[in-house]
C-alpha cells in the first residue's frame, strides 16, 4: 500500500511539473512576441523630424500653434548607373513629405540644404495657383517619388516637387545617413511673418526596389513534421 501510494504521488507530481513547464513556456513565448511588436518601426524607407512652432499668448493664456512634420525623408536609390552616380556624388533625387499640422500658421519652405553638396528645388509643373512653396494649415508638400509606389496612383503625383542633390562627394552611400536641413518661414493667417524655423534630419539612402521585403506566412508546425 505504501509503495502504491508513493508511485501515485510521484506520477501526480510529474504531471503537475509538466503542466507548469508548458504554462511558463507559453507565457515566455507570448511575452517575446509582445516585446518584439512593441519595438517595431514603421515600414517606410525614410526618416522623420518635427518642429514645434512658437506658441502665442492671448488674454493671459498660452495657445499652441501646432507643428511642422517631416516624414519619410530619404535619398532615392538610382534606377540606373548607380555605381557612376555614387562615384560622382550625384545627382541624387530626394523624397519627403512636409505636413503643416498648425491650424493657425501658413508655412513656406524656403530652402533645403546639405552639409556637403548642393540641393536644387524645382516646383511642380501643375499647381492650383498661388505659391507652391506655401503650405496652408492641414496641407502637405510632397517631393520625389518613393520607390515601390505607382506614380500614376500616388496621391498628388502631379504636384510633387523635384529635389536634386549634387556634388555630395562620398557622403552619400548605402548604410549612411545624410544630414539634410529644412528651412521654413512661418506666417500668421493674415500674411504677417512671425518666425523662421529649421530642422536637420539624418536622411538615409533608400534600399532600392531590388530588396523589397517579403512577408511570407510560415507553417512552423508543418515544417517540423518534415
mmCIF file of C-alpha atoms in Angstrom:
data_model
loop_
_atom_site.group_PDB
_atom_site.id
_atom_site.type_symbol
_atom_site.label_atom_id
_atom_site.label_comp_id
_atom_site.label_asym_id
_atom_site.label_seq_id
_atom_site.Cartn_x
_atom_site.Cartn_y
_atom_site.Cartn_z
ATOM 1 C CA UNK A 1 0.000 0.000 0.000
ATOM 2 C CA UNK A 2 2.814 2.393 0.825
ATOM 3 C CA UNK A 3 4.663 1.725 -2.428
ATOM 4 C CA UNK A 4 1.481 2.155 -4.500
ATOM 5 C CA UNK A 5 0.641 5.468 -2.831
ATOM 6 C CA UNK A 6 4.212 6.668 -3.335
ATOM 7 C CA UNK A 7 4.029 5.840 -7.048
ATOM 8 C CA UNK A 8 0.717 7.721 -7.372
ATOM 9 C CA UNK A 9 2.143 10.789 -5.649
ATOM 10 C CA UNK A 10 5.225 10.707 -7.882
ATOM 11 C CA UNK A 11 3.082 10.462 -11.012
ATOM 12 C CA UNK A 12 0.868 13.347 -9.890
ATOM 13 C CA UNK A 13 3.943 15.479 -9.160
ATOM 14 C CA UNK A 14 5.393 14.747 -12.615
ATOM 15 C CA UNK A 15 2.129 15.711 -14.341
ATOM 16 C CA UNK A 16 1.947 18.906 -12.295
ATOM 17 C CA UNK A 17 5.535 19.840 -13.144
ATOM 18 C CA UNK A 18 4.883 19.232 -16.845
ATOM 19 C CA UNK A 19 1.811 21.487 -16.734
ATOM 20 C CA UNK A 20 3.779 24.293 -15.058
ATOM 21 C CA UNK A 21 6.566 23.991 -17.645
ATOM 22 C CA UNK A 22 4.080 24.243 -20.519
ATOM 23 C CA UNK A 23 2.405 27.262 -18.934
ATOM 24 C CA UNK A 24 5.734 29.027 -18.381
ATOM 25 C CA UNK A 25 6.858 28.263 -21.925
ATOM 26 C CA UNK A 26 3.643 29.669 -23.378
ATOM 27 C CA UNK A 27 3.916 32.797 -21.246
ATOM 28 C CA UNK A 28 7.525 33.368 -22.246
ATOM 29 C CA UNK A 29 6.713 32.911 -25.927
ATOM 30 C CA UNK A 30 3.837 35.344 -25.728
ATOM 31 C CA UNK A 31 5.928 37.892 -23.865
ATOM 32 C CA UNK A 32 8.593 37.673 -26.558
ATOM 33 C CA UNK A 33 6.068 38.413 -29.284
ATOM 34 C CA UNK A 34 4.701 41.416 -27.422
ATOM 35 C CA UNK A 35 8.206 42.794 -26.845
ATOM 36 C CA UNK A 36 9.155 42.389 -30.499
ATOM 37 C CA UNK A 37 5.963 44.078 -31.671
ATOM 38 C CA UNK A 38 6.490 46.999 -29.304
ATOM 39 C CA UNK A 39 9.907 47.730 -30.826
ATOM 40 C CA UNK A 40 8.900 47.536 -34.491
ATOM 41 C CA UNK A 41 9.460 50.642 -36.649
ATOM 42 C CA UNK A 42 7.085 51.937 -39.347
ATOM 43 C CA UNK A 43 7.537 50.149 -42.677
ATOM 44 C CA UNK A 44 8.874 53.179 -44.559
ATOM 45 C CA UNK A 45 12.308 53.845 -46.033
ATOM 46 C CA UNK A 46 12.913 57.313 -44.666
ATOM 47 C CA UNK A 47 13.498 59.371 -41.564
ATOM 48 C CA UNK A 48 11.214 61.771 -39.718
ATOM 49 C CA UNK A 49 11.526 65.123 -37.999
ATOM 50 C CA UNK A 50 9.287 67.754 -36.480
ATOM 51 C CA UNK A 51 9.339 71.405 -35.468
ATOM 52 C CA UNK A 52 7.121 72.770 -32.718
ATOM 53 C CA UNK A 53 6.061 76.291 -33.626
ATOM 54 C CA UNK A 54 6.315 79.085 -31.072
ATOM 55 C CA UNK A 55 3.063 79.329 -29.066
ATOM 56 C CA UNK A 56 1.072 82.552 -28.838
ATOM 57 C CA UNK A 57 -0.186 84.342 -25.760
ATOM 58 C CA UNK A 58 -3.767 85.559 -25.859
ATOM 59 C CA UNK A 59 -5.604 87.135 -22.930
ATOM 60 C CA UNK A 60 -3.088 85.686 -20.498
ATOM 61 C CA UNK A 61 -3.400 82.196 -21.955
ATOM 62 C CA UNK A 62 -0.667 80.368 -23.868
ATOM 63 C CA UNK A 63 -2.069 78.941 -27.109
ATOM 64 C CA UNK A 64 -0.343 76.224 -29.125
ATOM 65 C CA UNK A 65 0.325 76.903 -32.811
ATOM 66 C CA UNK A 66 0.970 73.286 -33.748
ATOM 67 C CA UNK A 67 3.974 71.927 -35.585
ATOM 68 C CA UNK A 68 5.599 71.068 -38.898
ATOM 69 C CA UNK A 69 6.071 67.355 -39.582
ATOM 70 C CA UNK A 70 8.654 65.943 -41.997
ATOM 71 C CA UNK A 71 8.012 62.325 -42.915
ATOM 72 C CA UNK A 72 9.693 59.579 -44.966
ATOM 73 C CA UNK A 73 12.706 61.684 -45.966
ATOM 74 C CA UNK A 74 15.195 59.621 -47.939
ATOM 75 C CA UNK A 75 17.632 59.627 -50.835
ATOM 76 C CA UNK A 76 16.211 57.632 -53.730
ATOM 77 C CA UNK A 77 18.455 54.830 -54.945
ATOM 78 C CA UNK A 78 19.395 55.492 -58.595
ATOM 79 C CA UNK A 79 17.416 53.351 -61.031
ATOM 80 C CA UNK A 80 20.342 53.175 -63.474
ATOM 81 C CA UNK A 81 24.110 53.808 -63.480
ATOM 82 C CA UNK A 82 24.123 53.606 -59.699
ATOM 83 C CA UNK A 83 27.877 52.967 -59.448
ATOM 84 C CA UNK A 84 28.644 56.015 -61.567
ATOM 85 C CA UNK A 85 26.221 58.273 -59.690
ATOM 86 C CA UNK A 86 27.555 57.240 -56.275
ATOM 87 C CA UNK A 87 31.100 57.694 -57.560
ATOM 88 C CA UNK A 88 30.297 61.195 -58.883
ATOM 89 C CA UNK A 89 28.456 62.274 -55.746
ATOM 90 C CA UNK A 90 25.173 62.695 -57.605
ATOM 91 C CA UNK A 91 22.819 63.665 -58.944
ATOM 92 C CA UNK A 92 20.566 62.086 -56.332
ATOM 93 C CA UNK A 93 16.809 62.564 -56.061
ATOM 94 C CA UNK A 94 15.335 63.225 -52.621
ATOM 95 C CA UNK A 95 11.856 62.278 -51.456
ATOM 96 C CA UNK A 96 9.940 63.589 -48.440
ATOM 97 C CA UNK A 97 6.552 64.775 -47.189
ATOM 98 C CA UNK A 98 6.114 68.007 -45.232
ATOM 99 C CA UNK A 99 2.823 68.382 -43.375
ATOM 100 C CA UNK A 100 1.631 71.622 -41.802
ATOM 101 C CA UNK A 101 -0.052 70.459 -38.593
ATOM 102 C CA UNK A 102 -0.734 74.016 -37.421
ATOM 103 C CA UNK A 103 -4.303 75.352 -37.539
ATOM 104 C CA UNK A 104 -3.110 78.956 -37.192
ATOM 105 C CA UNK A 105 0.036 79.229 -39.324
ATOM 106 C CA UNK A 106 0.976 79.138 -43.004
ATOM 107 C CA UNK A 107 4.370 77.515 -43.547
ATOM 108 C CA UNK A 108 6.632 78.310 -46.500
ATOM 109 C CA UNK A 109 9.533 76.067 -47.471
ATOM 110 C CA UNK A 110 12.415 78.451 -48.109
ATOM 111 C CA UNK A 111 15.263 76.049 -48.810
ATOM 112 C CA UNK A 112 16.674 72.574 -48.297
ATOM 113 C CA UNK A 113 20.418 72.218 -47.795
ATOM 114 C CA UNK A 114 23.065 69.567 -47.193
ATOM 115 C CA UNK A 115 26.322 69.839 -45.276
ATOM 116 C CA UNK A 116 28.148 68.666 -48.400
ATOM 117 C CA UNK A 117 26.772 69.370 -51.858
ATOM 118 C CA UNK A 118 24.036 71.477 -53.415
ATOM 119 C CA UNK A 119 20.291 70.909 -53.361
ATOM 120 C CA UNK A 120 18.045 72.268 -56.092
ATOM 121 C CA UNK A 121 14.284 72.618 -55.592
ATOM 122 C CA UNK A 122 12.053 72.519 -58.669
ATOM 123 C CA UNK A 123 8.343 73.264 -58.109
ATOM 124 C CA UNK A 124 5.695 71.044 -59.687
ATOM 125 C CA UNK A 125 4.529 71.844 -63.191
ATOM 126 C CA UNK A 126 0.881 71.509 -62.178
ATOM 127 C CA UNK A 127 -0.344 73.828 -59.434
ATOM 128 C CA UNK A 128 -3.670 75.236 -58.306
ATOM 129 C CA UNK A 129 -2.336 78.779 -58.194
ATOM 130 C CA UNK A 130 -0.539 80.719 -55.517
ATOM 131 C CA UNK A 131 2.913 79.985 -54.151
ATOM 132 C CA UNK A 132 3.639 76.237 -54.410
ATOM 133 C CA UNK A 133 6.159 76.534 -51.539
ATOM 134 C CA UNK A 134 3.451 77.746 -49.123
ATOM 135 C CA UNK A 135 1.717 75.062 -47.091
ATOM 136 C CA UNK A 136 -1.676 76.030 -45.716
ATOM 137 C CA UNK A 137 -2.958 74.657 -42.393
ATOM 138 C CA UNK A 138 -3.742 70.975 -42.698
ATOM 139 C CA UNK A 139 -2.000 70.662 -46.079
ATOM 140 C CA UNK A 140 1.224 68.987 -47.199
ATOM 141 C CA UNK A 141 4.073 69.434 -49.652
ATOM 142 C CA UNK A 142 5.260 66.315 -51.455
ATOM 143 C CA UNK A 143 8.673 65.797 -53.049
ATOM 144 C CA UNK A 144 10.087 62.939 -55.085
ATOM 145 C CA UNK A 145 8.538 59.607 -55.935
ATOM 146 C CA UNK A 146 9.190 56.988 -53.224
ATOM 147 C CA UNK A 147 10.371 53.654 -54.593
ATOM 148 C CA UNK A 148 7.750 50.958 -54.853
ATOM 149 C CA UNK A 149 4.871 53.406 -55.343
ATOM 150 C CA UNK A 150 2.895 53.795 -58.546
ATOM 151 C CA UNK A 151 3.405 57.345 -59.900
ATOM 152 C CA UNK A 152 0.013 57.200 -61.618
ATOM 153 C CA UNK A 153 -1.851 56.234 -58.448
ATOM 154 C CA UNK A 154 0.073 58.147 -55.799
ATOM 155 C CA UNK A 155 -1.852 60.993 -54.184
ATOM 156 C CA UNK A 156 -0.614 64.315 -55.507
ATOM 157 C CA UNK A 157 1.537 62.631 -58.170
ATOM 158 C CA UNK A 158 1.094 65.643 -60.464
ATOM 159 C CA UNK A 159 2.020 68.161 -57.777
ATOM 160 C CA UNK A 160 5.270 66.772 -56.413
ATOM 161 C CA UNK A 161 8.409 68.834 -56.161
ATOM 162 C CA UNK A 162 11.634 67.609 -57.747
ATOM 163 C CA UNK A 163 14.559 67.834 -55.318
ATOM 164 C CA UNK A 164 18.074 67.026 -56.512
ATOM 165 C CA UNK A 165 21.320 66.691 -54.571
ATOM 166 C CA UNK A 166 24.620 67.148 -56.454
ATOM 167 C CA UNK A 167 28.329 67.469 -55.603
ATOM 168 C CA UNK A 168 27.855 65.346 -52.487
ATOM 169 C CA UNK A 169 31.239 63.638 -52.773
ATOM 170 C CA UNK A 170 31.366 60.353 -50.854
ATOM 171 C CA UNK A 171 28.885 61.468 -48.184
ATOM 172 C CA UNK A 172 26.010 59.565 -49.843
ATOM 173 C CA UNK A 173 26.231 55.779 -49.694
ATOM 174 C CA UNK A 174 24.108 52.823 -48.745
ATOM 175 C CA UNK A 175 24.167 52.411 -44.968
ATOM 176 C CA UNK A 176 24.999 56.069 -44.305
ATOM 177 C CA UNK A 177 22.709 58.951 -43.405
ATOM 178 C CA UNK A 178 22.979 62.424 -44.894
ATOM 179 C CA UNK A 179 22.176 65.458 -42.693
ATOM 180 C CA UNK A 180 19.535 67.406 -44.641
ATOM 181 C CA UNK A 181 18.369 70.765 -43.264
ATOM 182 C CA UNK A 182 14.859 72.093 -43.939
ATOM 183 C CA UNK A 183 14.328 75.858 -43.584
ATOM 184 C CA UNK A 184 10.906 77.491 -43.243
ATOM 185 C CA UNK A 185 9.311 80.902 -42.907
ATOM 186 C CA UNK A 186 6.151 80.940 -40.789
ATOM 187 C CA UNK A 187 3.251 83.358 -41.285
ATOM 188 C CA UNK A 188 0.025 84.040 -39.420
ATOM 189 C CA UNK A 189 -3.280 83.743 -41.244
ATOM 190 C CA UNK A 190 -3.167 87.469 -42.041
ATOM 191 C CA UNK A 191 0.073 87.031 -44.001
ATOM 192 C CA UNK A 192 2.479 88.519 -41.444
ATOM 193 C CA UNK A 193 5.744 86.650 -40.954
ATOM 194 C CA UNK A 194 6.117 85.643 -37.320
ATOM 195 C CA UNK A 195 9.254 83.472 -37.277
ATOM 196 C CA UNK A 196 11.756 81.368 -39.194
ATOM 197 C CA UNK A 197 12.464 77.789 -38.161
ATOM 198 C CA UNK A 198 14.635 74.926 -39.324
ATOM 199 C CA UNK A 199 15.479 71.336 -38.507
ATOM 200 C CA UNK A 200 18.081 68.819 -39.650
ATOM 201 C CA UNK A 201 17.044 65.263 -40.469
ATOM 202 C CA UNK A 202 19.579 62.429 -40.746
ATOM 203 C CA UNK A 203 18.369 61.131 -44.091
ATOM 204 C CA UNK A 204 19.111 57.541 -45.183
ATOM 205 C CA UNK A 205 19.604 56.124 -48.658
ATOM 206 C CA UNK A 206 16.680 54.064 -49.885
ATOM 207 C CA UNK A 207 17.425 50.359 -50.150
ATOM 208 C CA UNK A 208 16.081 50.344 -53.712
ATOM 209 C CA UNK A 209 13.449 48.179 -55.359
ATOM 210 C CA UNK A 210 15.676 45.087 -55.505
ATOM 211 C CA UNK A 211 15.407 44.407 -51.786
ATOM 212 C CA UNK A 212 11.658 44.531 -51.226
ATOM 213 C CA UNK A 213 10.563 42.913 -48.000
ATOM 214 C CA UNK A 214 8.746 39.622 -48.476
ATOM 215 C CA UNK A 215 6.165 38.856 -45.818
ATOM 216 C CA UNK A 216 5.608 35.089 -46.050
ATOM 217 C CA UNK A 217 3.449 33.186 -43.587
ATOM 218 C CA UNK A 218 5.492 30.210 -42.458
ATOM 219 C CA UNK A 219 3.861 26.985 -41.338
ATOM 220 C CA UNK A 220 6.236 26.221 -38.480
ATOM 221 C CA UNK A 221 4.238 23.206 -37.384
ATOM 222 C CA UNK A 222 4.208 21.833 -40.913
ATOM 223 C CA UNK A 223 7.953 22.380 -41.320
ATOM 224 C CA UNK A 224 8.713 20.495 -38.097
ATOM 225 C CA UNK A 225 6.901 17.435 -39.423
ATOM 226 C CA UNK A 226 9.362 17.006 -42.312
#
